[in-house]
Amino acid sequence: MAGRRSAGTAGTAGTGTPPVAVVTGANRGIGHEVVRRLAERGAHHVVLGSRDLAKGEAAARRIDPGGRRVTAVQLDVADDASVAAMADRVTRDLGRVDVVVNNAAILYDTWAQARSADLDEVHRAMETNLFGAWRVTQALLPLLRRSPHPRVVNVSSEGGSLAGMTGGTPAYSVSKAALNALTRLLAGELRRHGVLVNAVCPGWTATDMGGGGRPVPEGAAGVVWAATLPDDGPNGGFFRDGKPVPW
Ligand code: NDP
């Protein structure tokens, strides 16, 4: 495992391995706070995905200076090889995945409109916001399916709600609407394996992307809620603060 102590040296390989949560785009913003909260709850070993490993390691140290509960791993969700390498390392060093939080996203294109959008920009948004979540989930699915309580959280946005779309932010909105569709498909297909798959809007949150809004812990809370649902929790839903959001 890249970074500080490997899961193997944490004594978590083999029997007695604690549940493992993988969070993408977790070196800053909501993803970082989700890692913090999952680690502080103490029930999970958390894999902190960061496309820049040095930033990921620094972020992991801020949460867990002793390096027992959080492991940084290089992860660019837009890069097949990076995702495959992450899945290999998690498989080898931890041997299980119980929670996947697809948080990484880009391109809140407030400057653009659908009628004149730069389609290269839309492609880039899709590559990270949709295909990134899709390839990470596919790569970790063999491990997820072996989990007794598997959960997938797709961090979406009300900007992807078809019910609320009136124009603007085309790359971001289309990519999040597609992520919502993926959420429904995976939820239906994986139901019989006990995997709960939900989309969560964190609400307008004061991160680099948000540029204002509510405190990061408030935005992260609904994501953690979906990541830690009981077995009889919802599947295939779209939520903010634990309450349904219109599709
Ligand atoms: P930030 O811009 O603060 O953080 C985004 C994170 O995603 C960064 O860690 C960034 O890494 C990472 N990232 C971007 N591209 C990739 C990639 N290809 N591979 C891996 N990581 C990547 O955003 P937020 O924390 O605000 O957003 C988190 C989630 O919440 C997103 O899905 C966003 O769409 C959603 N959301 C946010 C809202 C808000 O108001 N903040 C509102 C609604 C939804 P790096 O540092 O390397 O760039």
PDB file of N, CA, C and O and ligand atoms in Angstrom, residues 25-30 51 75-78 103-106 128 155-157 172 176 202-205 207-210, ligand 1:
ATOM      1  N   GLY A  25     -11.119  10.905  -4.148  1.00  0.00           N
ATOM      2  CA  GLY A  25     -11.017  12.374  -4.085  1.00  0.00           C
ATOM      3  C   GLY A  25     -11.029  12.868  -2.659  1.00  0.00           C
ATOM      4  O   GLY A  25     -11.727  13.820  -2.313  1.00  0.00           O
ATOM      5  N   ALA A  26     -10.187  12.259  -1.820  1.00  0.00           N
ATOM      6  CA  ALA A  26     -10.327  12.462  -0.375  1.00  0.00           C
ATOM      7  C   ALA A  26      -9.183  13.270   0.235  1.00  0.00           C
ATOM      8  O   ALA A  26      -9.064  13.333   1.455  1.00  0.00           O
ATOM      9  N   ASN A  27      -8.344  13.899  -0.588  1.00  0.00           N
ATOM     10  CA  ASN A  27      -7.266  14.705  -0.031  1.00  0.00           C
ATOM     11  C   ASN A  27      -7.747  16.071   0.445  1.00  0.00           C
ATOM     12  O   ASN A  27      -7.022  16.781   1.142  1.00  0.00           O
ATOM     13  N   ARG A  28      -8.963  16.464   0.059  1.00  0.00           N
ATOM     14  CA  ARG A  28      -9.511  17.742   0.515  1.00  0.00           C
ATOM     15  C   ARG A  28     -11.034  17.686   0.422  1.00  0.00           C
ATOM     16  O   ARG A  28     -11.603  16.717  -0.094  1.00  0.00           O
ATOM     17  N   GLY A  29     -11.671  18.734   0.942  1.00  0.00           N
ATOM     18  CA  GLY A  29     -13.099  18.894   0.769  1.00  0.00           C
ATOM     19  C   GLY A  29     -13.936  17.831   1.484  1.00  0.00           C
ATOM     20  O   GLY A  29     -13.564  17.307   2.539  1.00  0.00           O
ATOM     21  N   ILE A  30     -15.068  17.519   0.886  1.00  0.00           N
ATOM     22  CA  ILE A  30     -16.032  16.609   1.510  1.00  0.00           C
ATOM     23  C   ILE A  30     -15.439  15.211   1.668  1.00  0.00           C
ATOM     24  O   ILE A  30     -15.631  14.559   2.698  1.00  0.00           O
ATOM     25  N   ARG A  51      -5.365  11.681  -6.121  1.00  0.00           N
ATOM     26  CA  ARG A  51      -4.601  11.501  -7.374  1.00  0.00           C
ATOM     27  C   ARG A  51      -3.155  11.918  -7.204  1.00  0.00           C
ATOM     28  O   ARG A  51      -2.297  11.444  -7.929  1.00  0.00           O
ATOM     29  N   LEU A  75      -4.781   7.467  -6.460  1.00  0.00           N
ATOM     30  CA  LEU A  75      -5.981   7.078  -7.185  1.00  0.00           C
ATOM     31  C   LEU A  75      -6.491   8.234  -8.034  1.00  0.00           C
ATOM     32  O   LEU A  75      -7.013   9.220  -7.513  1.00  0.00           O
ATOM     33  N   ASP A  76      -6.314   8.074  -9.345  1.00  0.00           N
ATOM     34  CA  ASP A  76      -6.931   8.985 -10.308  1.00  0.00           C
ATOM     35  C   ASP A  76      -8.083   8.220 -10.936  1.00  0.00           C
ATOM     36  O   ASP A  76      -7.872   7.279 -11.710  1.00  0.00           O
ATOM     37  N   VAL A  77      -9.302   8.617 -10.613  1.00  0.00           N
ATOM     38  CA  VAL A  77     -10.461   7.824 -11.050  1.00  0.00           C
ATOM     39  C   VAL A  77     -10.675   7.895 -12.567  1.00  0.00           C
ATOM     40  O   VAL A  77     -11.415   7.073 -13.118  1.00  0.00           O
ATOM     41  N   ALA A  78     -10.022   8.863 -13.217  1.00  0.00           N
ATOM     42  CA  ALA A  78     -10.145   8.990 -14.674  1.00  0.00           C
ATOM     43  C   ALA A  78      -9.114   8.141 -15.414  1.00  0.00           C
ATOM     44  O   ALA A  78      -9.055   8.182 -16.641  1.00  0.00           O
ATOM     45  N   ASN A 103     -16.636   9.919  -4.522  1.00  0.00           N
ATOM     46  CA  ASN A 103     -16.764  11.338  -4.182  1.00  0.00           C
ATOM     47  C   ASN A 103     -16.088  12.269  -5.188  1.00  0.00           C
ATOM     48  O   ASN A 103     -16.529  13.398  -5.384  1.00  0.00           O
ATOM     49  N   ALA A 104     -15.014  11.778  -5.825  1.00  0.00           N
ATOM     50  CA  ALA A 104     -14.218  12.650  -6.700  1.00  0.00           C
ATOM     51  C   ALA A 104     -15.077  13.240  -7.812  1.00  0.00           C
ATOM     52  O   ALA A 104     -15.855  12.531  -8.449  1.00  0.00           O
ATOM     53  N   ALA A 105     -14.916  14.536  -8.039  1.00  0.00           N
ATOM     54  CA  ALA A 105     -15.664  15.188  -9.127  1.00  0.00           C
ATOM     55  C   ALA A 105     -14.976  16.480  -9.518  1.00  0.00           C
ATOM     56  O   ALA A 105     -14.198  17.045  -8.746  1.00  0.00           O
ATOM     57  N   ILE A 106     -15.282  16.939 -10.718  1.00  0.00           N
ATOM     58  CA  ILE A 106     -14.708  18.167 -11.251  1.00  0.00           C
ATOM     59  C   ILE A 106     -15.779  18.961 -11.996  1.00  0.00           C
ATOM     60  O   ILE A 106     -16.880  18.453 -12.251  1.00  0.00           O
ATOM     61  N   THR A 128     -14.552  11.818 -15.273  1.00  0.00           N
ATOM     62  CA  THR A 128     -14.328  11.748 -13.824  1.00  0.00           C
ATOM     63  C   THR A 128     -15.634  11.475 -13.066  1.00  0.00           C
ATOM     64  O   THR A 128     -15.718  10.545 -12.259  1.00  0.00           O
ATOM     65  N   VAL A 155     -21.531  10.225  -4.639  1.00  0.00           N
ATOM     66  CA  VAL A 155     -21.752  11.612  -4.208  1.00  0.00           C
ATOM     67  C   VAL A 155     -22.181  12.403  -5.447  1.00  0.00           C
ATOM     68  O   VAL A 155     -21.396  12.617  -6.369  1.00  0.00           O
ATOM     69  N   SER A 156     -23.437  12.772  -5.441  1.00  0.00           N
ATOM     70  CA  SER A 156     -24.063  13.410  -6.587  1.00  0.00           C
ATOM     71  C   SER A 156     -24.332  14.872  -6.254  1.00  0.00           C
ATOM     72  O   SER A 156     -23.607  15.483  -5.453  1.00  0.00           O
ATOM     73  N   SER A 157     -25.349  15.420  -6.871  1.00  0.00           N
ATOM     74  CA  SER A 157     -25.689  16.823  -6.651  1.00  0.00           C
ATOM     75  C   SER A 157     -27.116  17.027  -7.091  1.00  0.00           C
ATOM     76  O   SER A 157     -27.578  16.385  -8.046  1.00  0.00           O
ATOM     77  N   TYR A 172     -21.428  19.562 -15.656  1.00  0.00           N
ATOM     78  CA  TYR A 172     -21.631  19.047 -14.309  1.00  0.00           C
ATOM     79  C   TYR A 172     -23.009  18.397 -14.178  1.00  0.00           C
ATOM     80  O   TYR A 172     -23.135  17.270 -13.674  1.00  0.00           O
ATOM     81  N   LYS A 176     -23.799  14.436 -13.465  1.00  0.00           N
ATOM     82  CA  LYS A 176     -24.421  13.994 -12.205  1.00  0.00           C
ATOM     83  C   LYS A 176     -25.767  13.294 -12.476  1.00  0.00           C
ATOM     84  O   LYS A 176     -26.128  12.347 -11.762  1.00  0.00           O
ATOM     85  N   PRO A 202     -24.580  16.400  -1.108  1.00  0.00           N
ATOM     86  CA  PRO A 202     -24.136  16.947   0.178  1.00  0.00           C
ATOM     87  C   PRO A 202     -24.717  18.320   0.489  1.00  0.00           C
ATOM     88  O   PRO A 202     -24.540  18.834   1.599  1.00  0.00           O
ATOM     89  N   GLY A 203     -25.424  18.911  -0.483  1.00  0.00           N
ATOM     90  CA  GLY A 203     -25.889  20.294  -0.301  1.00  0.00           C
ATOM     91  C   GLY A 203     -24.752  21.262  -0.601  1.00  0.00           C
ATOM     92  O   GLY A 203     -23.578  20.862  -0.727  1.00  0.00           O
ATOM     93  N   TRP A 204     -25.098  22.520  -0.717  1.00  0.00           N
ATOM     94  CA  TRP A 204     -24.084  23.535  -1.035  1.00  0.00           C
ATOM     95  C   TRP A 204     -23.131  23.661   0.148  1.00  0.00           C
ATOM     96  O   TRP A 204     -23.532  24.013   1.250  1.00  0.00           O
ATOM     97  N   THR A 205     -21.874  23.339  -0.076  1.00  0.00           N
ATOM     98  CA  THR A 205     -20.911  23.154   1.006  1.00  0.00           C
ATOM     99  C   THR A 205     -19.644  23.948   0.725  1.00  0.00           C
ATOM    100  O   THR A 205     -19.166  23.994  -0.419  1.00  0.00           O
ATOM    101  N   THR A 207     -16.470  24.194   0.207  1.00  0.00           N
ATOM    102  CA  THR A 207     -15.211  23.581  -0.238  1.00  0.00           C
ATOM    103  C   THR A 207     -14.645  24.432  -1.379  1.00  0.00           C
ATOM    104  O   THR A 207     -15.237  25.436  -1.756  1.00  0.00           O
ATOM    105  N   ASP A 208     -13.545  23.958  -1.953  1.00  0.00           N
ATOM    106  CA  ASP A 208     -13.005  24.662  -3.122  1.00  0.00           C
ATOM    107  C   ASP A 208     -14.049  24.692  -4.231  1.00  0.00           C
ATOM    108  O   ASP A 208     -14.221  25.704  -4.916  1.00  0.00           O
ATOM    109  N   MET A 209     -14.754  23.568  -4.426  1.00  0.00           N
ATOM    110  CA  MET A 209     -15.768  23.533  -5.472  1.00  0.00           C
ATOM    111  C   MET A 209     -16.968  24.399  -5.111  1.00  0.00           C
ATOM    112  O   MET A 209     -17.473  25.153  -5.948  1.00  0.00           O
ATOM    113  N   GLY A 210     -17.426  24.292  -3.873  1.00  0.00           N
ATOM    114  CA  GLY A 210     -18.626  25.017  -3.462  1.00  0.00           C
ATOM    115  C   GLY A 210     -18.389  26.521  -3.425  1.00  0.00           C
ATOM    116  O   GLY A 210     -19.275  27.307  -3.765  1.00  0.00           O
TER     117      GLY A 210
HETATM  118  P1  NDP B   1     -13.498  19.742  -4.118  1.00  0.00           P
HETATM  119  O1  NDP B   1     -13.275  20.388  -5.448  1.00  0.00           O
HETATM  120  O2  NDP B   1     -13.228  20.505  -2.892  1.00  0.00           O
HETATM  121  O3  NDP B   1     -12.693  18.344  -4.048  1.00  0.00           O
HETATM  122  C1  NDP B   1     -12.767  17.461  -5.117  1.00  0.00           C
HETATM  123  C2  NDP B   1     -11.870  16.286  -4.844  1.00  0.00           C
HETATM  124  O4  NDP B   1     -11.965  15.404  -5.965  1.00  0.00           O
HETATM  125  C3  NDP B   1     -10.393  16.689  -4.697  1.00  0.00           C
HETATM  126  O5  NDP B   1      -9.785  15.863  -3.736  1.00  0.00           O
HETATM  127  C4  NDP B   1      -9.833  16.352  -6.085  1.00  0.00           C
HETATM  128  O6  NDP B   1      -8.447  16.046  -6.099  1.00  0.00           O
HETATM  129  C5  NDP B   1     -10.643  15.113  -6.397  1.00  0.00           C
HETATM  130  N1  NDP B   1     -10.585  14.734  -7.804  1.00  0.00           N
HETATM  131  C6  NDP B   1     -10.912  15.458  -8.900  1.00  0.00           C
HETATM  132  N2  NDP B   1     -10.679  14.731 -10.004  1.00  0.00           N
HETATM  133  C7  NDP B   1     -10.196  13.538  -9.601  1.00  0.00           C
HETATM  134  C8  NDP B   1      -9.760  12.371 -10.260  1.00  0.00           C
HETATM  135  N3  NDP B   1      -9.755  12.263 -11.606  1.00  0.00           N
HETATM  136  N4  NDP B   1      -9.347  11.317  -9.527  1.00  0.00           N
HETATM  137  C9  NDP B   1      -9.350  11.382  -8.184  1.00  0.00           C
HETATM  138  N5  NDP B   1      -9.709  12.468  -7.487  1.00  0.00           N
HETATM  139  C10 NDP B   1     -10.130  13.537  -8.204  1.00  0.00           C
HETATM  140  O7  NDP B   1     -15.025  19.263  -4.155  1.00  0.00           O
HETATM  141  P2  NDP B   1     -16.071  18.957  -2.983  1.00  0.00           P
HETATM  142  O8  NDP B   1     -15.388  18.366  -1.813  1.00  0.00           O
HETATM  143  O9  NDP B   1     -16.931  20.147  -2.830  1.00  0.00           O
HETATM  144  O10 NDP B   1     -16.978  17.876  -3.713  1.00  0.00           O
HETATM  145  C11 NDP B   1     -17.062  16.526  -3.302  1.00  0.00           C
HETATM  146  C12 NDP B   1     -18.277  15.923  -3.970  1.00  0.00           C
HETATM  147  O11 NDP B   1     -19.458  16.619  -3.563  1.00  0.00           O
HETATM  148  C13 NDP B   1     -18.240  16.006  -5.502  1.00  0.00           C
HETATM  149  O12 NDP B   1     -18.771  14.825  -6.046  1.00  0.00           O
HETATM  150  C14 NDP B   1     -19.155  17.194  -5.788  1.00  0.00           C
HETATM  151  O13 NDP B   1     -19.699  17.126  -7.084  1.00  0.00           O
HETATM  152  C15 NDP B   1     -20.199  17.009  -4.704  1.00  0.00           C
HETATM  153  N6  NDP B   1     -20.970  18.212  -4.413  1.00  0.00           N
HETATM  154  C16 NDP B   1     -20.368  19.301  -3.841  1.00  0.00           C
HETATM  155  C17 NDP B   1     -21.120  20.428  -3.544  1.00  0.00           C
HETATM  156  C18 NDP B   1     -20.527  21.627  -2.894  1.00  0.00           C
HETATM  157  O14 NDP B   1     -21.246  22.630  -2.711  1.00  0.00           O
HETATM  158  N7  NDP B   1     -19.281  21.612  -2.480  1.00  0.00           N
HETATM  159  C19 NDP B   1     -22.559  20.486  -3.852  1.00  0.00           C
HETATM  160  C20 NDP B   1     -23.075  19.282  -4.454  1.00  0.00           C
HETATM  161  C21 NDP B   1     -22.298  18.204  -4.716  1.00  0.00           C
HETATM  162  P3  NDP B   1      -7.295  17.152  -6.447  1.00  0.00           P
HETATM  163  O15 NDP B   1      -6.965  17.841  -5.148  1.00  0.00           O
HETATM  164  O16 NDP B   1      -6.191  16.312  -6.982  1.00  0.00           O
HETATM  165  O17 NDP B   1      -7.872  18.090  -7.461  1.00  0.00           O
END
